């Protein structure tokens, strides 16, 4: 699927058209990697709970940085996917906001603890000393105001995020945090009402079944559909079974429109096995929408069973497509067609014949003959195989190249037919038939000058006493 989604990114007065490449979530953050295809520059869009913060050019990062954590511990999807347009509406204009201005905006909309957490995301962009000062100021402002629990909560969220600095670790060892420390010894569910941010971080880091359900509860309460969807997609693709597929698609349908559900499932086809049930369901959905080209692409790429109704529908589906347009290795395509159409020889005959021109572009007659017979494990009787048998038998018969040329001509392999007719002409220079067929072959190739030459030679020969 081609990714047609694009956004406009504003950097001061400069307008940049960007297209999404990858989306990642980690705890409360969503990160979308985009590309400016004009300059091949990659940008990262930062979101907190799906609220856009700012954008920055992609940069190198340290192994302990936030960017490293989101890459190694986050959940990822690649474009195209309907989730990208859910995150940022198509055509929306985004702005690169300077960090000083961004800090002021964040402080107006979020608590100090959330502001500290958000700013820790930018440790690959803000100098270490400057970022440390900002976070220390937030932490110690709580302490100065006697808000020890709030200070401890800020520290715990930074540590859960992975911001493990010495000053933070040492500060938390102070005896006056003993009461707050006991609170954080409870199970995550017990802390949900007092510190949902920390609970989300802990559950994201350790997605055992009970923590997974807690995460979904948090995302539902926040109407955070993107995180909920990516969490469910990640869970199912890690254990993609036919038994859980119905519940999985039901979850997608509860958040997405029907066409978006289809797009999402299409984006997963290369990541899960056919035993998951996804590919068979995709084929069913696509044929119902009369999207036969996409349906056959999946059918020829993946080996999955068809119902009796789907099997009976195959002639209608195949009549509506062009085999040359499929992105499937031709040998794999033929093998799959023989398996699918073993009970429909007329259709199989037509499809094999239509595939032969592409086969002859890459393989010689003997090779095509050998693996067509290998693909025909059910021994389906179709005329084209008999013809190929005859042609292979003629390959080593020098005095029968005229007959072989006729076969090639019938299969529209005019260049190969010309080779055969030329061979016959060398053996029988006074015969008119090779000249006739050479003129016809060149005419079929659109080489009118060559066709006229042989016609003239033929006319001269016919006019000679």
Coordinates of C-alpha atoms in Angstrom, one line a residue, residues 75-266:
X75 CA 5.5 -0.6 20.5
X76 CA 5.9 0.3 16.8
X77 CA 3.9 0.3 13.6
X78 CA 5.0 1.3 10.1
X79 CA 3.1 3.4 7.6
X80 CA 0.7 3.1 5.9
X81 CA -1.8 2.5 8.7
X82 CA -5.1 4.3 9.5
X83 CA -3.7 5.0 13.0
X84 CA -1.5 7.7 11.6
X85 CA -4.5 9.8 10.4
X86 CA -6.1 9.2 13.8
X87 CA -3.1 10.8 15.5
X88 CA -2.8 13.8 13.2
X89 CA -5.6 14.7 10.8
X90 CA -4.5 14.7 7.1
X91 CA -3.4 18.1 6.0
X92 CA -2.9 19.5 9.5
X93 CA -0.1 22.0 10.0
X94 CA 2.4 21.3 12.7
X95 CA 5.0 23.7 14.2
X96 CA 8.5 23.3 15.5
X97 CA 8.3 25.1 18.8
X98 CA 11.6 26.4 20.5
X99 CA 12.2 24.7 23.9
X100 CA 11.9 27.8 26.0
X101 CA 8.5 28.6 24.5
X102 CA 7.5 24.9 24.8
X103 CA 8.4 24.8 28.5
X104 CA 6.1 27.8 29.2
X105 CA 3.2 26.2 27.2
X106 CA 3.6 22.8 29.0
X107 CA 3.7 24.4 32.5
X108 CA 0.4 26.2 31.8
X109 CA -1.3 23.0 30.8
X110 CA 0.3 20.3 33.0
X111 CA 1.4 19.7 36.6
X112 CA 5.1 20.1 37.5
X113 CA 5.4 16.3 37.6
X114 CA 4.0 15.9 34.1
X115 CA 6.1 18.9 32.9
X116 CA 9.2 17.2 34.2
X117 CA 8.3 13.9 32.6
X118 CA 7.6 15.6 29.3
X119 CA 10.8 17.5 29.2
X120 CA 12.8 14.4 30.0
X121 CA 11.7 13.1 26.5
X122 CA 14.1 15.7 25.0
X123 CA 17.4 14.6 26.6
X124 CA 18.9 14.0 23.1
X125 CA 18.2 17.7 22.2
X126 CA 18.6 19.7 25.4
X127 CA 22.1 19.9 26.9
X128 CA 22.5 17.6 29.9
X129 CA 23.3 20.3 32.4
X130 CA 20.4 22.5 31.3
X131 CA 17.9 19.6 31.4
X132 CA 19.1 18.5 34.8
X133 CA 18.7 22.0 36.2
X134 CA 15.1 22.2 34.9
X135 CA 14.2 18.9 36.5
X136 CA 15.9 19.6 39.8
X137 CA 14.1 22.9 40.1
X138 CA 10.8 21.1 39.7
X139 CA 11.7 18.4 42.2
X140 CA 13.1 20.7 44.9
X141 CA 10.2 23.2 44.5
X142 CA 7.9 20.5 45.8
X143 CA 10.3 19.8 48.7
X144 CA 10.5 23.5 49.6
X145 CA 6.8 23.7 49.7
X146 CA 6.6 20.6 52.0
X147 CA 5.0 18.5 49.2
X148 CA 7.1 15.4 49.9
X149 CA 4.6 13.0 48.4
X150 CA 4.4 15.1 45.2
X151 CA 8.2 15.3 45.0
X152 CA 8.5 11.5 45.5
X153 CA 5.8 10.9 42.8
X154 CA 7.8 13.1 40.4
X155 CA 11.0 11.2 41.1
X156 CA 9.2 7.8 40.7
X157 CA 7.8 8.8 37.3
X158 CA 11.2 10.0 36.1
X159 CA 12.9 6.7 37.2
X160 CA 10.1 4.6 35.6
X161 CA 10.7 6.6 32.4
X162 CA 14.4 5.6 32.7
X163 CA 15.9 9.0 33.8
X164 CA 18.2 7.5 36.4
X165 CA 20.5 10.4 37.5
X166 CA 22.6 10.3 40.7
X167 CA 21.0 13.4 42.2
X168 CA 17.6 11.8 41.8
X169 CA 18.6 8.5 43.3
X170 CA 20.3 10.1 46.3
X171 CA 17.5 12.5 47.0
X172 CA 15.0 9.6 47.2
X173 CA 17.0 8.0 50.0
X174 CA 16.1 10.8 52.4
X175 CA 14.3 9.5 55.6
X176 CA 11.4 12.0 55.1
X177 CA 10.3 10.0 52.1
X178 CA 9.6 6.8 54.2
X179 CA 5.8 7.3 54.2
X180 CA 5.7 7.9 50.4
X181 CA 8.0 4.9 49.9
X182 CA 5.6 2.5 51.6
X183 CA 2.7 3.7 49.3
X184 CA 4.7 2.6 46.3
X185 CA 5.1 -0.9 47.6
X186 CA 1.5 -1.8 46.8
X187 CA 0.4 -3.5 43.6
X188 CA -0.1 -1.1 40.6
X189 CA -3.9 -1.4 40.8
X190 CA -3.9 0.0 44.3
X191 CA -2.1 3.1 43.1
X192 CA -4.3 3.8 40.1
X193 CA -6.4 6.5 41.8
X194 CA -3.5 8.3 43.4
X195 CA -0.8 8.1 40.7
X196 CA -2.2 6.9 37.3
X197 CA 0.9 8.2 35.5
X198 CA 3.2 5.9 37.4
X199 CA 0.8 3.0 37.1
X200 CA 0.7 3.4 33.3
X201 CA 4.5 3.5 33.2
X202 CA 4.9 0.4 35.4
X203 CA 2.3 -1.6 33.5
X204 CA 3.7 -0.6 30.1
X205 CA 7.2 -1.8 31.3
X206 CA 5.7 -5.1 32.5
X207 CA 2.7 -6.2 30.4
X208 CA 1.6 -9.3 32.3
X209 CA -2.2 -10.0 31.8
X210 CA -3.4 -8.0 34.8
X211 CA -1.2 -5.0 33.9
X212 CA -2.4 -5.2 30.3
X213 CA -6.0 -4.8 31.5
X214 CA -5.0 -1.9 33.8
X215 CA -3.4 -0.2 30.8
X216 CA -6.6 -0.6 28.7
X217 CA -8.6 0.8 31.6
X218 CA -6.3 3.9 31.7
X219 CA -6.5 4.4 28.0
X220 CA -10.3 4.0 28.0
X221 CA -10.7 6.5 30.7
X222 CA -8.5 8.9 28.8
X223 CA -10.2 8.2 25.5
X224 CA -6.7 7.4 24.2
X225 CA -7.7 5.2 21.3
X226 CA -4.3 5.2 19.6
X227 CA -2.5 3.6 22.6
X228 CA -5.4 1.2 23.2
X229 CA -5.3 0.1 19.5
X230 CA -1.5 -0.3 19.4
X231 CA -1.5 -2.2 22.7
X232 CA -4.1 -4.7 21.3
X233 CA -2.4 -5.0 18.0
X234 CA 0.9 -5.7 19.7
X235 CA -0.6 -8.2 22.0
X236 CA -2.3 -10.1 19.2
X237 CA 0.6 -10.1 16.8
X238 CA 2.8 -11.6 19.5
X239 CA 0.4 -14.5 19.8
X240 CA -1.7 -14.5 16.6
X241 CA -4.1 -17.4 16.9
X242 CA -7.3 -18.2 15.0
X243 CA -9.1 -18.5 18.4
X244 CA -8.3 -14.9 19.4
X245 CA -8.7 -13.3 15.9
X246 CA -12.5 -12.7 16.2
X247 CA -12.0 -10.8 19.5
X248 CA -9.1 -8.9 18.0
X249 CA -11.1 -7.7 14.9
X250 CA -14.0 -6.8 17.2
X251 CA -11.7 -4.5 19.2
X252 CA -10.5 -2.9 15.9
X253 CA -14.1 -2.4 14.8
X254 CA -15.0 -0.7 18.1
X255 CA -12.4 2.0 17.4
X256 CA -12.2 2.2 13.6
X257 CA -14.5 2.5 10.5
X258 CA -14.8 -0.6 8.4
X259 CA -12.4 0.6 5.7
X260 CA -9.8 1.5 8.3
X261 CA -10.2 -1.9 9.9
X262 CA -9.4 -3.4 6.5
X263 CA -6.4 -1.1 6.1
X264 CA -5.1 -2.0 9.5
X265 CA -5.4 -5.8 8.8
X266 CA -3.7 -5.3 5.4

